[in-house]
Short mmCIF file of C-alpha atoms in Angstrom, two decimals:
data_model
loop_
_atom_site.label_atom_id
_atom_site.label_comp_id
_atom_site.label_asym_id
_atom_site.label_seq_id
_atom_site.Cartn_x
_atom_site.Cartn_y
_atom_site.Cartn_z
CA UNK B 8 0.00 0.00 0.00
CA UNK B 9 2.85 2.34 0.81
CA UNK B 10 4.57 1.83 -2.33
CA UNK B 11 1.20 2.06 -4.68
CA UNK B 12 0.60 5.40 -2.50
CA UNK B 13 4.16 6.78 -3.00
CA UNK B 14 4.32 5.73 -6.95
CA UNK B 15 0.72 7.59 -7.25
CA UNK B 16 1.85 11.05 -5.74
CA UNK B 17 4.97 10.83 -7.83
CA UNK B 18 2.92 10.65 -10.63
CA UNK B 19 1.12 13.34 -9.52
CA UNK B 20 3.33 16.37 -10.33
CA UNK B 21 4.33 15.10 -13.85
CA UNK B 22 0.85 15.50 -14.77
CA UNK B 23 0.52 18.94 -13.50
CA UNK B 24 3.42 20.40 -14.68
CA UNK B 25 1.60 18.30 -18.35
CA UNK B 26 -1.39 19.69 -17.92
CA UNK B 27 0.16 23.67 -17.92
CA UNK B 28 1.90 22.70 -20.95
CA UNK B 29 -1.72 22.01 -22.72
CA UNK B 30 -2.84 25.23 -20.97
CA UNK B 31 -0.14 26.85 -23.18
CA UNK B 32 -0.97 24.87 -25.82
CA UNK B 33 -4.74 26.13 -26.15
CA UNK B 34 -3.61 29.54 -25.56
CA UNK B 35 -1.33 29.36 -28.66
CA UNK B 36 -3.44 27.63 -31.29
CA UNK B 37 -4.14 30.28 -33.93
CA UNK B 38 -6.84 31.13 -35.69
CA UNK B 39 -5.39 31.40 -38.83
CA UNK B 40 -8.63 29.53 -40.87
CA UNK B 41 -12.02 29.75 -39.83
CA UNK B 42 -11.92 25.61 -38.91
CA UNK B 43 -8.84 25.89 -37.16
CA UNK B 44 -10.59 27.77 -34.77
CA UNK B 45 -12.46 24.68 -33.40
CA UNK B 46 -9.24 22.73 -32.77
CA UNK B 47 -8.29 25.20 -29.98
CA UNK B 48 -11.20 23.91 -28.40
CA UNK B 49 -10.07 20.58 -28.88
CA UNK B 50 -6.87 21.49 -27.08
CA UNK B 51 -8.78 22.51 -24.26
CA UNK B 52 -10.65 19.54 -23.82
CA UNK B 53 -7.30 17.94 -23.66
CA UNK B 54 -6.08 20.31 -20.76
CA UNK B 55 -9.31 19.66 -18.68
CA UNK B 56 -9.59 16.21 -18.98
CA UNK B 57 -5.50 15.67 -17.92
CA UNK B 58 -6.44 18.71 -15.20
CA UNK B 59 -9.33 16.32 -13.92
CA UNK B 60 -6.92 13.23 -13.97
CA UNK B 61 -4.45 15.03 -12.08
CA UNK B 62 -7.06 16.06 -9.28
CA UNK B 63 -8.70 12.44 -9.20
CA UNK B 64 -5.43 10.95 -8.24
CA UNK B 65 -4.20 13.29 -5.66
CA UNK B 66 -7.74 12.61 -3.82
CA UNK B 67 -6.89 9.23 -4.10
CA UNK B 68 -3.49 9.29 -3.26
CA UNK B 69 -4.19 7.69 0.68
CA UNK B 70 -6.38 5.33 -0.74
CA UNK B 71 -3.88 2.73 -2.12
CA UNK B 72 -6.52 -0.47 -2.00
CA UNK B 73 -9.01 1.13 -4.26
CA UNK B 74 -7.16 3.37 -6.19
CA UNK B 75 -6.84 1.17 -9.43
CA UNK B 76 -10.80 0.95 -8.94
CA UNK B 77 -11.17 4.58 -8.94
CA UNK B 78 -8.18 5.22 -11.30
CA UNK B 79 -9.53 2.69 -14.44
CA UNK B 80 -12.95 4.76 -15.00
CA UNK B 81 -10.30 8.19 -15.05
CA UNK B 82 -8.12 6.63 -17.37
CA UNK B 83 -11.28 5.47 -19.91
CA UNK B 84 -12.40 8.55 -19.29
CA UNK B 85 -9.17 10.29 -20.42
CA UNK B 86 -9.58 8.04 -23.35
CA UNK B 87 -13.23 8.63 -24.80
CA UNK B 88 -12.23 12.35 -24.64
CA UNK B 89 -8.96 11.85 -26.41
CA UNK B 90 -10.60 9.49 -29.00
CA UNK B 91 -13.51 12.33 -29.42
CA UNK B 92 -11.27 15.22 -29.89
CA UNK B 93 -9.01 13.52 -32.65
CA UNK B 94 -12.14 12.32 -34.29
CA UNK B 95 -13.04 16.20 -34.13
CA UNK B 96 -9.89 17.17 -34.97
CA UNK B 97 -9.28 14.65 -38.04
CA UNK B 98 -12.89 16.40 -39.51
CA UNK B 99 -11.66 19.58 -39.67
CA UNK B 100 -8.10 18.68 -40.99
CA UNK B 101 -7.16 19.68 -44.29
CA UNK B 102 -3.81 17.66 -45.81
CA UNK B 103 -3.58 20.75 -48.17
CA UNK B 104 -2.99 23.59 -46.12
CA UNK B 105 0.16 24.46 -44.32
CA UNK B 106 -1.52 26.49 -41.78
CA UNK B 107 -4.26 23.30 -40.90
CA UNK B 108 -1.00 21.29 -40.73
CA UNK B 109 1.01 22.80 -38.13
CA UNK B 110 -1.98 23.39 -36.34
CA UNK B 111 -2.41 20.12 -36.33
CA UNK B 112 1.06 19.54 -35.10
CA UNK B 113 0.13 21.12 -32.00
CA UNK B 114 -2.66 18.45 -31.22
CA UNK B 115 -0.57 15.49 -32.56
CA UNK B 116 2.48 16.39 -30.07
CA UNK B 117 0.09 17.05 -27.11
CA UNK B 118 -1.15 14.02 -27.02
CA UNK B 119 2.28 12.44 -27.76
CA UNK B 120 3.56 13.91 -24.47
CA UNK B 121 0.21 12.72 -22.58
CA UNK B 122 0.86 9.11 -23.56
CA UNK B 123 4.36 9.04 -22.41
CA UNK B 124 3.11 10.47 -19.45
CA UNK B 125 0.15 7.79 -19.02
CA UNK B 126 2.51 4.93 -19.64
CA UNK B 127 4.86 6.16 -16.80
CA UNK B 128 2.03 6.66 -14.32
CA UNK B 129 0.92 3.63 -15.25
CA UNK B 130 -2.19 4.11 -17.12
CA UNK B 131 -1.64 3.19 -20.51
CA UNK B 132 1.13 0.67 -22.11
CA UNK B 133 3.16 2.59 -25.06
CA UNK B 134 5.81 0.14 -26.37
CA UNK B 135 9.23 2.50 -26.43
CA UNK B 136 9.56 -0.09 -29.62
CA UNK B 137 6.15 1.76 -31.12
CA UNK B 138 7.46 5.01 -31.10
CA UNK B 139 7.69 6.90 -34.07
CA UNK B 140 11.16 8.87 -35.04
CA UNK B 141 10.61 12.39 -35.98
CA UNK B 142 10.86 11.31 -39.32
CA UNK B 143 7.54 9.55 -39.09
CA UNK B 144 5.24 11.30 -37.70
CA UNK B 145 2.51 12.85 -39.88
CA UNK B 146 4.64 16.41 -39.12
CA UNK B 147 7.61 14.94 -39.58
CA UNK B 148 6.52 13.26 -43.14
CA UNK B 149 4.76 16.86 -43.93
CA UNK B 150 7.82 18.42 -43.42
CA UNK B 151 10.10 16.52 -45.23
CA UNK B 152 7.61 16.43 -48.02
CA UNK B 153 4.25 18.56 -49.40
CA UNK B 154 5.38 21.76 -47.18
CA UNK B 155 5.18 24.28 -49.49
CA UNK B 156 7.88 27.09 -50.58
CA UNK B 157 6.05 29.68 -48.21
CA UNK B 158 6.33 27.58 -45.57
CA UNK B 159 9.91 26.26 -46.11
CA UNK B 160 11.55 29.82 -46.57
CA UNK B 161 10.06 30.55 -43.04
CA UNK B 162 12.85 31.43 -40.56
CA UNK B 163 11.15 29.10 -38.08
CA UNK B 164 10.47 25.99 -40.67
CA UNK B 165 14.90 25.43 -39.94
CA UNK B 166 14.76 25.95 -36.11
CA UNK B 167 11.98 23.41 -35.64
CA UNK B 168 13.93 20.72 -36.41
CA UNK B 169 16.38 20.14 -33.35
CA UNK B 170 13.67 20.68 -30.64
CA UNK B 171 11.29 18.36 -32.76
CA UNK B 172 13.88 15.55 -33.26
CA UNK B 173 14.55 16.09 -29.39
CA UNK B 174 10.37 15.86 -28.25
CA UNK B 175 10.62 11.66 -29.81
CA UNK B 176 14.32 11.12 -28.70
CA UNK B 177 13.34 12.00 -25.15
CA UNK B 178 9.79 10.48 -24.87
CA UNK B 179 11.29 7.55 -26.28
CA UNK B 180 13.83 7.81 -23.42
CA UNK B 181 11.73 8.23 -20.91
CA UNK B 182 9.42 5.20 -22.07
CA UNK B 183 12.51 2.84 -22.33
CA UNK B 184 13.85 3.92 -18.81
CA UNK B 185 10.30 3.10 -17.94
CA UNK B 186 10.31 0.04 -19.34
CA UNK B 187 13.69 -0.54 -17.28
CA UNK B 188 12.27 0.54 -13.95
CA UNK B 189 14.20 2.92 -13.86
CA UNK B 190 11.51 5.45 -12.60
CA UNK B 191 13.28 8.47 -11.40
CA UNK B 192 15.22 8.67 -14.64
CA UNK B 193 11.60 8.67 -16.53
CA UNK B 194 10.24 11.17 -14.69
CA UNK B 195 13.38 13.79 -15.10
CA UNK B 196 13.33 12.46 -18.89
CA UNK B 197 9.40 13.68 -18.83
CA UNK B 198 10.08 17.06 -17.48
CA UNK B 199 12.38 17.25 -20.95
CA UNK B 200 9.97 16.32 -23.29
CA UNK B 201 7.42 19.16 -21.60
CA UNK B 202 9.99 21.49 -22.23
CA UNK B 203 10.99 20.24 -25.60
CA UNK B 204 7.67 20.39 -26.61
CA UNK B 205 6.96 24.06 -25.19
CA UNK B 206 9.63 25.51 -27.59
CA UNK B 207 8.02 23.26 -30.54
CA UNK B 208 5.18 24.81 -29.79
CA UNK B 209 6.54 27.86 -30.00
CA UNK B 210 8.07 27.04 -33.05
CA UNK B 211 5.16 25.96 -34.81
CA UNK B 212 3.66 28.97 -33.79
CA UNK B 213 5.95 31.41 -35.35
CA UNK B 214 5.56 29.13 -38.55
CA UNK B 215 1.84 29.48 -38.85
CA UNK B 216 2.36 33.10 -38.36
CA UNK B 217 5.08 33.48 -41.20
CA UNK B 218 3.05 31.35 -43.48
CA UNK B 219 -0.30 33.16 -43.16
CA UNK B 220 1.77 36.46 -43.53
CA UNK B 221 3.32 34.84 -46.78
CA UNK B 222 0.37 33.16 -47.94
CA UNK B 223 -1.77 36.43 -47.76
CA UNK B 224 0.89 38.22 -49.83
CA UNK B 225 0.81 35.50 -52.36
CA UNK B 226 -3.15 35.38 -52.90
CA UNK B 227 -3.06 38.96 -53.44
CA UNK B 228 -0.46 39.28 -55.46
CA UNK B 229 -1.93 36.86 -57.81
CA UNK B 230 -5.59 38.79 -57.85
CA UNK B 231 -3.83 42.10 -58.94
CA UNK B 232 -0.58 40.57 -60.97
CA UNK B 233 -0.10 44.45 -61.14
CA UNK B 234 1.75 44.47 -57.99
CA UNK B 235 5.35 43.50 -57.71
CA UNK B 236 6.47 41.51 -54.93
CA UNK B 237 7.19 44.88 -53.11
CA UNK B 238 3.45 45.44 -53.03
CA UNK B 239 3.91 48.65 -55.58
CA UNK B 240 2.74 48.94 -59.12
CA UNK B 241 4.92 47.14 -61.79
CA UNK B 242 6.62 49.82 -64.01
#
């Protein structure tokens, strides 16, 4: 009972610090497109649903014999929600915008860090052998692929790179020192991966930003092919 007790409150603060991250996150989503706008609702049914996980468990915390009873329902919970809001979130996606994409991005890495974090409290079972490289993932593949040239002559589309390749290096860390029992390692390796994904956030950010800016140029350069690229009359 001690031990179930202790390994529930060090859980605990993980998914705090977690759910401020996905406060952040909802605060940054952009409304760059009018369906975009809906997905920063989905982020914030993320944030309150790992907010109400995170309160569940510290009232059960001195309740070791029951707390896998009252933990399961939290965790299914947790899941319908998740499982609702990509559902959402996959409706209003659109593979050929850049500015749907790295919105997107947001969602997809939010929930990447939340199932770390449920595998190292315990409450779901991520394989470090199932995680995807940066490479793979459906930013990852974007990016290496259908971005277009607006988007890839962004100063941020360069400095995303290192702190995305670091967000799957360290969750895949922390699940494989997990997988070790090697516990307090995990849990310092999860306070990384927060970090790591704060500044992709960031970064991602910035890029929908630049884009819409250069997108906007673009679409009204090409209804008045008068202008030059300076915005002035061609002579």
């Amino acid at each position: 009972m001690n031990a179930s007790t202790e390994a529930v409150n060090t859980g605990t603060a993980p998914i705090d610090r977690a759910s401020g991250a996905m406060d952040e996150t909802s605060v940054q989503v952009s409304g760059a497109v009018t369906k975009i706008q809906d997905i920063s609702q989905i982020l914030q049914q993320q944030k309150e649903a790992t907010a109400e996980v995170a309160r569940s468990v510290a009232d059960v915390a001195g309740m070791a014999s029951e707390n896998q009873n009252v933990l399961s329902p939290m965790h299914d919970k947790l899941n319908t929600a998740n499982n609702r809001s990509c559902d959402l979130a996959a409706s209003l996606f659109d593979a050929n915008s850049d500015l749907s994409m790295l919105e997107m991005a947001k969602i997809d890495h939010a929930l990447f860090v939340k199932r770390v974090l449920n595998t190292l409290v315990r409450r779901d079972d991520w394989a470090a052998s199932a995680v995807p490289d940066h490479h793979a993932c459906r930013f990852g593949k974007w990016y290496e692929g259908s971005a277009s040239g607006a988007t890839r002559t962004a100063t941020a589309f360069a400095r995303i790179v290192a702190p995305h390749k670091r967000v799957h290096q360290l969750g895949l860390a922390a699940l494989k020192a997990h997988e070790e029992h090697r516990d307090d390692e995990a849990l310092a390796l999860m306070e990384q991966l927060v970090a790591a994904r704060r500044e992709v956030l960031a970064c991602l950010s910035e890029l929908a930003s630049e884009t819409g800016e250069r997108t906007g140029k673009t679409a009204m350069q090409s209804a008045n092919p008068k202008l030059s690229k300076r915005g002035q009359p061609s002579p």
